[in-house]
CSV table of C-alpha atoms and ligand atoms in Angstrom, one decimal:
chain,number,residue,atom,x,y,z
A,1,UNK,CA,103.4,105.3,88.6
A,2,UNK,CA,99.6,105.5,88.4
A,3,UNK,CA,98.1,108.4,90.4
A,4,UNK,CA,95.1,106.4,91.7
A,5,UNK,CA,97.6,103.9,93.4
A,6,UNK,CA,99.5,106.8,95.0
A,7,UNK,CA,96.3,108.4,96.2
A,8,UNK,CA,95.3,105.0,97.7
A,9,UNK,CA,98.6,104.9,99.6
A,10,UNK,CA,98.2,108.5,100.8
A,11,UNK,CA,94.8,107.7,102.1
A,12,UNK,CA,96.0,104.5,103.9
A,13,UNK,CA,98.9,106.4,105.5
A,14,UNK,CA,96.7,109.2,106.9
A,15,UNK,CA,95.3,106.8,109.6
A,16,UNK,CA,97.4,107.1,112.8
A,17,UNK,CA,97.1,103.4,113.4
A,18,UNK,CA,99.5,103.1,116.4
A,19,UNK,CA,98.7,99.8,118.0
A,20,UNK,CA,100.7,100.3,121.2
A,21,UNK,CA,98.8,103.5,122.2
A,22,UNK,CA,95.3,102.9,123.5
A,23,UNK,CA,93.9,106.3,122.6
A,24,UNK,CA,94.3,105.2,118.9
A,25,UNK,CA,91.8,102.4,119.2
A,26,UNK,CA,89.3,104.3,117.1
A,27,UNK,CA,91.9,105.0,114.4
A,28,UNK,CA,92.8,101.3,114.3
A,29,UNK,CA,89.2,100.4,113.6
A,30,UNK,CA,88.8,103.2,111.0
A,31,UNK,CA,92.0,102.1,109.2
A,32,UNK,CA,90.9,98.4,109.2
A,33,UNK,CA,87.5,99.4,107.8
A,34,UNK,CA,89.2,101.5,105.1
A,35,UNK,CA,91.3,98.5,104.2
A,36,UNK,CA,88.4,96.1,104.2
A,37,UNK,CA,86.6,98.4,101.7
A,38,UNK,CA,89.7,98.7,99.6
A,39,UNK,CA,90.0,94.9,99.4
A,40,UNK,CA,86.4,94.6,98.4
A,41,UNK,CA,86.9,97.2,95.7
A,42,UNK,CA,89.8,95.1,94.4
A,43,UNK,CA,87.4,92.3,93.7
A,44,UNK,CA,87.9,90.2,96.9
A,45,UNK,CA,85.4,89.1,99.4
A,46,UNK,CA,86.5,91.0,102.5
A,47,UNK,CA,85.5,91.1,106.1
A,48,UNK,CA,86.7,92.2,109.5
A,49,UNK,CA,87.5,89.6,112.1
A,50,UNK,CA,87.4,90.6,115.8
A,51,UNK,CA,90.3,89.4,117.9
A,52,UNK,CA,89.7,90.9,121.3
A,53,UNK,CA,92.3,93.5,120.4
A,54,UNK,CA,92.6,95.4,117.1
A,55,UNK,CA,90.6,93.8,114.3
A,56,UNK,CA,92.0,91.8,111.4
A,57,UNK,CA,91.0,92.1,107.8
A,58,UNK,CA,90.5,88.8,105.9
A,59,UNK,CA,90.0,89.1,102.1
A,60,UNK,CA,90.0,86.3,99.6
A,61,UNK,CA,89.2,85.1,96.1
A,62,UNK,CA,86.8,82.2,95.6
A,63,UNK,CA,88.5,78.8,96.2
A,64,UNK,CA,89.3,76.8,93.1
A,65,UNK,CA,90.5,73.4,94.3
A,66,UNK,CA,92.6,73.0,91.1
A,67,UNK,CA,94.8,75.9,92.2
A,68,UNK,CA,97.4,76.4,94.9
A,69,UNK,CA,96.5,78.8,97.7
A,70,UNK,CA,98.7,81.6,98.7
A,71,UNK,CA,98.2,83.5,102.0
A,72,UNK,CA,99.5,87.1,101.9
A,73,UNK,CA,100.1,88.4,105.4
A,74,UNK,CA,100.8,92.0,106.4
A,75,UNK,CA,100.0,94.6,109.1
A,76,UNK,CA,98.2,97.9,109.1
A,77,UNK,CA,99.4,98.9,112.5
A,78,UNK,CA,102.5,101.2,112.9
A,79,UNK,CA,105.1,102.0,115.5
A,80,UNK,CA,104.7,105.2,117.5
A,81,UNK,CA,105.8,108.3,115.5
A,82,UNK,CA,107.7,109.9,118.4
A,83,UNK,CA,110.0,112.0,118.6
A,84,UNK,CA,107.7,114.2,116.5
A,85,UNK,CA,110.0,117.2,116.3
A,86,UNK,CA,112.5,115.1,114.2
A,87,UNK,CA,110.1,114.6,111.3
A,88,UNK,CA,110.5,117.0,108.3
A,89,UNK,CA,106.8,116.7,107.6
A,90,UNK,CA,104.2,115.3,110.1
A,91,UNK,CA,104.1,111.5,110.3
A,92,UNK,CA,100.4,111.1,109.4
A,93,UNK,CA,100.4,113.8,106.6
A,94,UNK,CA,102.2,111.8,103.9
A,95,UNK,CA,104.5,113.8,101.7
A,96,UNK,CA,106.2,112.9,98.5
A,97,UNK,CA,109.8,114.2,98.1
A,98,UNK,CA,112.6,113.0,95.8
A,99,UNK,CA,110.5,110.1,94.6
A,100,UNK,CA,109.8,108.8,98.1
A,101,UNK,CA,106.7,108.9,100.2
A,102,UNK,CA,107.4,110.0,103.8
A,103,UNK,CA,105.0,108.9,106.5
A,104,UNK,CA,104.9,106.5,109.5
A,105,UNK,CA,104.0,103.1,108.2
A,106,UNK,CA,105.0,103.9,104.6
A,107,UNK,CA,107.5,101.1,104.4
A,108,UNK,CA,106.4,99.2,107.5
A,109,UNK,CA,104.0,97.9,106.3
A,110,UNK,CA,101.3,99.9,104.5
A,111,UNK,CA,103.2,100.5,101.2
A,112,UNK,CA,104.2,96.9,100.9
A,113,UNK,CA,100.9,95.3,101.7
A,114,UNK,CA,99.0,97.8,99.5
A,115,UNK,CA,101.4,96.9,96.6
A,116,UNK,CA,100.3,93.2,96.9
A,117,UNK,CA,96.7,94.2,97.0
A,118,UNK,CA,97.1,96.4,93.9
A,119,UNK,CA,99.0,93.6,92.1
A,120,UNK,CA,96.0,91.3,92.7
A,121,UNK,CA,93.5,93.9,91.7
A,122,UNK,CA,95.4,94.6,88.4
A,123,UNK,CA,95.7,90.9,87.5
A,124,UNK,CA,92.0,90.4,88.2
A,125,UNK,CA,91.1,93.5,86.1
A,126,UNK,CA,93.3,92.4,83.2
A,127,UNK,CA,92.8,88.6,83.2
A,128,UNK,CA,89.6,88.0,85.2
A,129,UNK,CA,91.3,85.6,87.5
A,130,UNK,CA,94.5,84.8,89.4
A,131,UNK,CA,96.9,81.9,88.8
A,132,UNK,CA,96.4,80.8,92.5
A,133,UNK,CA,93.8,81.3,95.2
A,134,UNK,CA,94.7,84.2,97.4
A,135,UNK,CA,93.8,85.0,101.0
A,136,UNK,CA,94.9,88.3,102.5
A,137,UNK,CA,95.3,88.3,106.3
A,138,UNK,CA,96.1,91.8,107.5
A,139,UNK,CA,96.4,92.4,111.2
A,140,UNK,CA,96.6,95.4,113.5
A,141,UNK,CA,98.9,94.2,116.3
A,142,UNK,CA,102.2,93.1,114.6
A,143,UNK,CA,104.1,95.9,116.2
A,144,UNK,CA,103.1,94.8,119.7
A,145,UNK,CA,103.9,91.1,119.2
A,146,UNK,CA,100.7,89.8,117.6
A,147,UNK,CA,99.1,88.8,121.0
A,148,UNK,CA,95.7,87.8,119.5
A,149,UNK,CA,96.6,86.5,116.0
A,150,UNK,CA,97.5,83.0,117.1
A,151,UNK,CA,94.0,82.4,118.5
A,152,UNK,CA,92.4,83.8,115.4
A,153,UNK,CA,94.7,81.6,113.2
A,154,UNK,CA,93.6,78.5,115.2
A,155,UNK,CA,89.9,79.6,114.9
A,156,UNK,CA,90.1,80.1,111.1
A,157,UNK,CA,92.5,77.2,110.5
A,158,UNK,CA,90.3,75.6,107.8
A,159,UNK,CA,89.7,78.8,106.0
A,160,UNK,CA,93.4,79.9,106.2
A,161,UNK,CA,94.7,76.6,105.0
A,162,UNK,CA,97.2,77.4,102.3
A,163,UNK,CA,100.2,76.0,100.4
A,164,UNK,CA,102.5,78.9,101.1
A,165,UNK,CA,102.6,82.2,102.9
A,166,UNK,CA,104.0,85.3,101.1
A,167,UNK,CA,105.1,88.4,103.1
A,168,UNK,CA,106.7,91.7,102.2
A,169,UNK,CA,107.7,93.2,105.5
A,170,UNK,CA,111.5,93.0,105.2
A,171,UNK,CA,114.3,95.0,103.6
A,172,UNK,CA,116.4,94.7,100.5
A,173,UNK,CA,120.1,94.3,101.1
A,174,UNK,CA,120.9,97.3,99.0
A,175,UNK,CA,118.4,99.6,97.2
A,176,UNK,CA,116.8,97.9,94.2
A,177,UNK,CA,118.6,94.5,94.8
A,178,UNK,CA,116.2,91.5,94.9
A,179,UNK,CA,116.4,89.9,98.3
A,180,UNK,CA,114.9,86.8,99.8
A,181,UNK,CA,115.1,86.9,103.6
A,182,UNK,CA,115.6,83.3,104.7
A,183,UNK,CA,115.9,84.0,108.4
A,184,UNK,CA,114.6,86.5,110.9
A,185,UNK,CA,115.5,86.8,114.5
A,186,UNK,CA,113.0,86.0,117.3
A,187,UNK,CA,112.4,88.3,120.2
A,188,UNK,CA,111.7,88.3,123.9
A,189,UNK,CA,111.0,91.5,125.9
A,190,UNK,CA,110.8,92.6,129.5
A,191,UNK,CA,110.8,95.8,131.6
A,192,UNK,CA,112.7,96.3,134.8
A,193,UNK,CA,111.5,98.7,137.5
A,194,UNK,CA,113.8,99.4,140.3
A,195,UNK,CA,112.4,101.3,143.3
A,196,UNK,CA,114.2,102.4,146.5
A,197,UNK,CA,113.3,105.3,148.7
A,198,UNK,CA,109.6,106.0,149.5
A,199,UNK,CA,110.0,109.4,147.8
A,200,UNK,CA,112.6,111.4,145.8
A,201,UNK,CA,115.4,112.4,148.2
A,202,UNK,CA,117.8,115.3,148.5
A,203,UNK,CA,121.0,113.7,147.0
A,204,UNK,CA,123.2,115.7,149.4
A,205,UNK,CA,121.2,114.7,152.5
A,206,UNK,CA,120.9,111.0,151.7
A,207,UNK,CA,123.3,110.3,148.8
A,208,UNK,CA,126.0,107.8,150.0
A,209,UNK,CA,123.8,106.0,152.4
A,210,UNK,CA,120.9,105.0,150.1
A,211,UNK,CA,121.0,102.9,146.9
A,212,UNK,CA,120.2,105.0,143.9
A,213,UNK,CA,117.6,103.2,141.6
A,214,UNK,CA,119.0,104.9,138.5
A,215,UNK,CA,122.5,103.6,139.3
A,216,UNK,CA,121.1,100.2,139.9
A,217,UNK,CA,119.3,100.2,136.5
A,218,UNK,CA,122.6,101.2,134.9
A,219,UNK,CA,124.5,98.4,136.7
A,220,UNK,CA,122.0,95.8,135.7
A,221,UNK,CA,122.1,96.9,132.1
A,222,UNK,CA,125.9,96.9,132.1
A,223,UNK,CA,125.9,93.4,133.5
A,224,UNK,CA,124.2,92.1,130.3
A,225,UNK,CA,127.4,92.2,128.2
A,226,UNK,CA,131.0,91.2,128.7
A,227,UNK,CA,133.9,93.4,127.4
A,228,UNK,CA,133.9,91.4,124.1
A,229,UNK,CA,130.3,92.3,123.3
A,230,UNK,CA,129.0,88.8,124.1
A,231,UNK,CA,125.7,88.6,126.1
A,232,UNK,CA,126.7,87.7,129.6
A,233,UNK,CA,123.5,85.9,130.6
A,234,UNK,CA,124.3,82.4,131.7
A,235,UNK,CA,123.1,79.8,129.2
A,236,UNK,CA,122.2,82.5,126.6
A,237,UNK,CA,124.1,80.9,123.8
A,238,UNK,CA,123.5,77.2,124.7
A,239,UNK,CA,121.1,76.5,121.8
A,240,UNK,CA,122.8,78.7,119.2
A,241,UNK,CA,124.2,76.7,116.3
A,242,UNK,CA,127.2,78.0,114.4
A,243,UNK,CA,126.5,79.3,110.9
A,244,UNK,CA,126.6,76.6,108.1
A,245,UNK,CA,129.4,77.0,105.5
A,246,UNK,CA,126.9,77.9,102.8
A,247,UNK,CA,125.4,80.6,105.0
A,248,UNK,CA,128.8,82.1,105.6
A,249,UNK,CA,129.4,82.1,101.8
A,250,UNK,CA,126.0,83.7,101.1
A,251,UNK,CA,126.7,86.3,103.7
A,252,UNK,CA,130.2,87.1,102.3
A,253,UNK,CA,128.7,87.3,98.8
A,254,UNK,CA,126.1,90.0,99.7
A,255,UNK,CA,126.6,93.3,97.8
A,256,UNK,CA,126.9,95.3,101.0
A,257,UNK,CA,129.9,96.8,102.7
A,258,UNK,CA,130.3,97.5,106.5
A,259,UNK,CA,130.8,101.1,105.5
A,260,UNK,CA,127.3,101.2,104.0
A,261,UNK,CA,125.8,99.9,107.3
A,262,UNK,CA,127.9,102.5,109.2
A,263,UNK,CA,126.7,105.3,107.0
A,264,UNK,CA,123.1,104.3,107.2
A,265,UNK,CA,123.2,104.2,111.0
A,266,UNK,CA,125.1,107.5,111.3
A,267,UNK,CA,127.5,106.2,113.9
A,268,UNK,CA,131.3,107.0,113.9
A,269,UNK,CA,132.2,103.3,114.0
A,270,UNK,CA,130.4,99.9,114.1
A,271,UNK,CA,130.9,97.8,117.2
A,272,UNK,CA,129.4,94.5,118.6
A,273,UNK,CA,130.2,91.0,119.4
A,274,UNK,CA,133.8,90.2,118.6
A,275,UNK,CA,134.5,87.5,115.9
A,276,UNK,CA,131.6,88.4,113.6
A,277,UNK,CA,131.0,90.7,110.7
A,278,UNK,CA,128.4,93.5,111.1
A,279,UNK,CA,125.9,91.7,108.8
A,280,UNK,CA,126.2,88.5,110.8
A,281,UNK,CA,125.9,90.3,114.1
A,282,UNK,CA,122.6,91.7,112.8
A,283,UNK,CA,121.2,88.6,111.1
A,284,UNK,CA,122.8,85.5,112.6
A,285,UNK,CA,123.7,86.3,116.2
A,286,UNK,CA,121.5,87.0,119.2
A,287,UNK,CA,121.7,90.3,121.1
A,288,UNK,CA,120.5,92.2,124.1
A,289,UNK,CA,119.2,95.8,123.6
A,290,UNK,CA,118.0,98.6,125.8
A,291,UNK,CA,115.0,100.3,124.0
A,292,UNK,CA,114.2,102.8,126.7
A,293,UNK,CA,115.6,103.9,130.0
A,294,UNK,CA,114.4,106.5,132.5
A,295,UNK,CA,114.1,107.8,136.0
A,296,UNK,CA,115.0,110.9,137.9
A,297,UNK,CA,114.9,114.6,136.8
A,298,UNK,CA,114.5,115.1,133.0
A,299,UNK,CA,113.9,118.9,132.9
A,300,UNK,CA,116.0,121.9,132.3
A,301,UNK,CA,119.2,122.5,134.3
A,302,UNK,CA,120.2,120.4,137.3
A,303,UNK,CA,118.2,119.0,140.2
A,304,UNK,CA,120.1,117.3,143.0
A,305,UNK,CA,117.7,114.5,143.6
A,306,UNK,CA,118.0,110.8,144.3
A,307,UNK,CA,115.1,109.4,142.4
A,308,UNK,CA,112.8,107.0,144.1
A,309,UNK,CA,112.6,104.8,141.0
A,310,UNK,CA,114.0,104.1,137.6
A,311,UNK,CA,113.2,101.7,134.7
A,312,UNK,CA,114.5,100.2,131.6
A,313,UNK,CA,112.8,98.4,128.7
A,314,UNK,CA,114.8,95.5,127.3
A,315,UNK,CA,114.5,93.3,124.2
A,316,UNK,CA,116.6,90.3,123.3
A,317,UNK,CA,116.8,89.3,119.6
A,318,UNK,CA,117.1,85.5,119.2
A,319,UNK,CA,118.3,83.2,116.5
A,320,UNK,CA,117.0,79.7,115.4
A,321,UNK,CA,116.8,77.1,118.2
A,322,UNK,CA,116.7,79.7,121.1
A,323,UNK,CA,113.4,79.5,122.9
A,324,UNK,CA,112.0,83.0,123.7
A,325,UNK,CA,110.3,81.9,127.0
A,326,UNK,CA,113.4,80.0,128.2
A,327,UNK,CA,115.6,83.0,127.4
A,328,UNK,CA,113.3,85.3,129.3
A,329,UNK,CA,113.6,83.1,132.3
A,330,UNK,CA,117.4,83.1,132.0
A,331,UNK,CA,117.4,86.8,131.8
A,332,UNK,CA,115.1,87.2,134.8
A,333,UNK,CA,117.4,84.9,136.9
A,334,UNK,CA,120.4,86.9,135.7
A,335,UNK,CA,118.9,90.3,136.7
A,336,UNK,CA,117.8,89.0,140.1
A,337,UNK,CA,121.3,87.6,140.8
A,338,UNK,CA,123.0,90.9,139.7
A,339,UNK,CA,120.6,93.3,141.6
A,340,UNK,CA,122.5,94.9,144.4
A,341,UNK,CA,120.9,95.3,147.9
A,342,UNK,CA,118.9,98.3,149.1
A,343,UNK,CA,116.2,98.3,146.3
A,344,UNK,CA,113.2,96.4,145.1
A,345,UNK,CA,113.4,94.9,141.6
A,346,UNK,CA,110.2,94.3,139.7
A,347,UNK,CA,110.4,92.5,136.3
A,348,UNK,CA,107.5,92.7,134.0
A,349,UNK,CA,107.4,90.0,131.3
A,350,UNK,CA,106.7,91.3,127.8
A,351,UNK,CA,105.9,89.7,124.4
A,352,UNK,CA,107.7,86.9,122.6
A,353,UNK,CA,108.2,86.0,118.9
A,354,UNK,CA,109.9,82.8,117.6
A,355,UNK,CA,112.9,83.1,115.3
A,356,UNK,CA,112.2,82.2,111.7
A,357,UNK,CA,114.3,80.1,109.3
A,358,UNK,CA,113.5,78.5,105.9
A,359,UNK,CA,115.4,76.7,103.2
A,360,UNK,CA,115.9,79.1,100.3
A,361,UNK,CA,116.5,76.1,98.0
A,362,UNK,CA,113.0,74.6,98.5
A,363,UNK,CA,110.5,74.5,95.6
A,364,UNK,CA,108.8,77.6,96.9
A,365,UNK,CA,112.1,79.2,97.7
A,366,UNK,CA,113.1,78.9,94.0
A,367,UNK,CA,109.8,80.3,92.9
A,368,UNK,CA,110.3,83.3,95.1
A,369,UNK,CA,113.8,83.9,93.9
A,370,UNK,CA,112.7,83.6,90.3
A,371,UNK,CA,109.9,86.2,90.9
A,372,UNK,CA,112.3,88.6,92.7
A,373,UNK,CA,115.0,88.3,90.0
A,374,UNK,CA,112.4,88.8,87.2
A,375,UNK,CA,111.0,91.9,89.0
A,376,UNK,CA,114.4,93.6,89.7
A,377,UNK,CA,116.5,92.2,86.8
A,378,UNK,CA,119.3,90.9,89.0
A,379,UNK,CA,120.2,87.7,90.8
A,380,UNK,CA,118.4,87.4,94.1
A,381,UNK,CA,120.5,87.8,97.3
A,382,UNK,CA,119.9,85.5,100.2
A,383,UNK,CA,119.8,87.4,103.5
A,384,UNK,CA,119.4,86.7,107.2
A,385,UNK,CA,117.8,89.7,108.8
A,386,UNK,CA,117.7,91.0,112.3
A,387,UNK,CA,114.1,92.1,112.7
A,388,UNK,CA,111.2,90.0,113.9
A,389,UNK,CA,107.8,89.1,112.6
A,390,UNK,CA,106.4,87.5,115.8
A,391,UNK,CA,103.5,85.4,114.3
A,392,UNK,CA,105.7,83.4,111.9
A,393,UNK,CA,106.4,80.5,114.3
A,394,UNK,CA,102.7,80.2,115.0
A,395,UNK,CA,101.9,80.2,111.3
A,396,UNK,CA,104.4,77.4,110.7
A,397,UNK,CA,102.9,75.4,113.6
A,398,UNK,CA,99.1,75.9,112.9
A,399,UNK,CA,99.0,76.3,109.1
A,400,UNK,CA,102.1,74.1,108.5
A,401,UNK,CA,102.9,76.2,105.4
A,402,UNK,CA,106.3,77.6,104.3
A,403,UNK,CA,106.8,81.3,104.6
A,404,UNK,CA,108.5,83.4,101.8
A,405,UNK,CA,109.8,86.8,102.8
A,406,UNK,CA,110.1,89.0,99.7
A,407,UNK,CA,111.8,92.2,100.5
A,408,UNK,CA,110.5,95.5,99.3
A,409,UNK,CA,111.8,98.0,101.9
A,410,UNK,CA,115.0,100.0,101.1
A,411,UNK,CA,118.0,100.1,103.5
A,412,UNK,CA,117.4,103.8,104.2
A,413,UNK,CA,113.7,103.4,104.8
A,414,UNK,CA,114.0,104.6,108.4
A,415,UNK,CA,111.4,102.1,109.7
A,416,UNK,CA,110.5,102.8,113.4
A,417,UNK,CA,112.4,106.1,113.1
A,418,UNK,CA,111.4,109.7,112.2
A,419,UNK,CA,111.1,110.3,108.4
A,420,UNK,CA,110.2,106.7,107.5
A,421,UNK,CA,109.8,106.5,103.8
A,422,UNK,CA,109.0,104.2,100.8
A,423,UNK,CA,110.3,105.0,97.3
A,424,UNK,CA,107.5,105.1,94.8
A,425,UNK,CA,109.8,102.9,92.7
A,426,UNK,CA,109.6,100.2,95.3
A,427,UNK,CA,105.8,100.6,95.5
A,428,UNK,CA,105.6,100.1,91.7
A,429,UNK,CA,108.0,97.1,91.8
A,430,UNK,CA,105.9,95.6,94.6
A,431,UNK,CA,102.9,95.5,92.3
A,432,UNK,CA,104.9,93.6,89.7
A,433,UNK,CA,106.5,91.4,92.3
A,434,UNK,CA,103.1,90.3,93.5
A,435,UNK,CA,102.1,89.4,89.9
A,436,UNK,CA,105.4,87.6,89.3
A,437,UNK,CA,105.3,85.5,92.5
A,438,UNK,CA,101.7,84.4,92.1
A,439,UNK,CA,102.5,83.4,88.6
A,440,UNK,CA,105.7,81.5,89.6
A,441,UNK,CA,103.8,79.7,92.3
A,442,UNK,CA,100.9,79.0,90.0
A,443,UNK,CA,103.2,77.4,87.5
A,444,UNK,CA,104.9,75.0,89.9
A,445,UNK,CA,104.4,71.3,89.1
A,446,UNK,CA,101.8,69.8,91.4
B,1,LIG,N1,108.9,94.9,109.4
B,1,LIG,C1,109.3,94.6,110.7
B,1,LIG,C2,110.2,93.3,110.8
B,1,LIG,C3,111.5,93.5,110.1
B,1,LIG,C4,112.3,94.6,110.2
B,1,LIG,C5,112.1,92.4,109.4
B,1,LIG,C6,113.5,94.7,109.6
B,1,LIG,C7,113.3,92.5,108.9
B,1,LIG,C8,114.0,93.7,109.0
B,1,LIG,C9,108.2,94.4,111.6
B,1,LIG,O1,107.1,95.2,111.4
B,1,LIG,C10,108.7,94.8,113.0
B,1,LIG,O2,109.2,95.8,113.2
B,1,LIG,N2,108.5,93.9,113.9
B,1,LIG,C11,108.8,94.2,115.3
B,1,LIG,C12,108.2,93.1,116.1
B,1,LIG,C13,108.3,93.3,117.6
B,1,LIG,C14,107.6,94.6,118.0
B,1,LIG,C15,107.7,92.1,118.3
B,1,LIG,C16,110.4,94.2,115.5
B,1,LIG,O3,111.1,93.5,114.8
B,1,LIG,O4,110.8,95.1,116.3
B,2,LIG,ZN1,107.9,97.3,112.3
């Protein structure tokens, strides 16, 4: 692997571009500026686009009307690195060990998007032009639900017009196995805040006569599932369609075992909604998750207190045909209905993202599979994944273009976790994958 490419990635990873934490606003801008400069160096015309939030980088080749246009989307923002003490080396001081580069954002999504940029740069350097027109659209708010990208996409609708959108921000089913992700889950999020007494109370003096907000939060969370692991919110599954036969077959043919998933997660045993395999529970079924919970004394030892408030942060992963806003309303009704007396319940609505689904047998789907198989030397697996890329629904609506998700992350990449990593092998394959997919799309009959 060429040292200059590795140095570029190390430089990119040193920016602590955490979109959800406001004190990183300056780092976001510095990272975007670095990226803009890197796109220009690659031979593209590149600029920053303001969004009202974190800026986007738009970089493109000159338009040749005889060629198809491919929009490559990615994000330079990253998830918070906490808990810091669980990292072997600090999250923004990238370190290479055992052929992998460890840093927050290495696999999600800096390594993957940089591989595409380097693929374009190398083709331009070797051949002087590309088989297609390329537009890079790299945003800084994917990890917070892309709140400003829809408006920018509308504003730049003419310029961003494209035949197909290529994204590498998903995972391979097993390490080194070419994978086309044909479905992602959508998402809707909210936070519940339960408050009771006007101040923290002595739990011996008041306990028994006063509702405990922490207990109420726990009861509300428990009400979200039944004993078979189904989500117990009324109407939650109304729009969920059963899996098609071919989807069941594709899922059964995947080269992954439940034991692999168990091992990767580090749990003693897998659980979930009864009647589905682990891979289908993740990719093809909707879920309710608690992402954070708090309230009361968190320090050393005990403190006999009845906390005045408690909270939980919730997200719901959704599958095709479920409407994020509708589901959010159903969940709010459910929480209000299940909230016991004696407390105030505040519900704060959070971000949404539509589920994504495409036909892997379309013309572009075949081009993507061909490029993946050529790059990794195996037949491409078709996978439904559980993560979300919130802007995809908006892209499909505004740009009307098909989206191809070409996986480059490895299953043990630890995205969103401490010790996130990207194998250098995947980085190098990503560069070849970019060249292969642009070539396959360029060769399609018009
Ligand atoms: N790269 C992920 C999406 C992803 C993860 C797809 C795993 C397939 C498998 C993306 O950067 C991401 O993490 N998105 C967030 C969006 C959310 C904050 C709105 C997610 O899925 O949690
Ligand atoms: Zn992510």
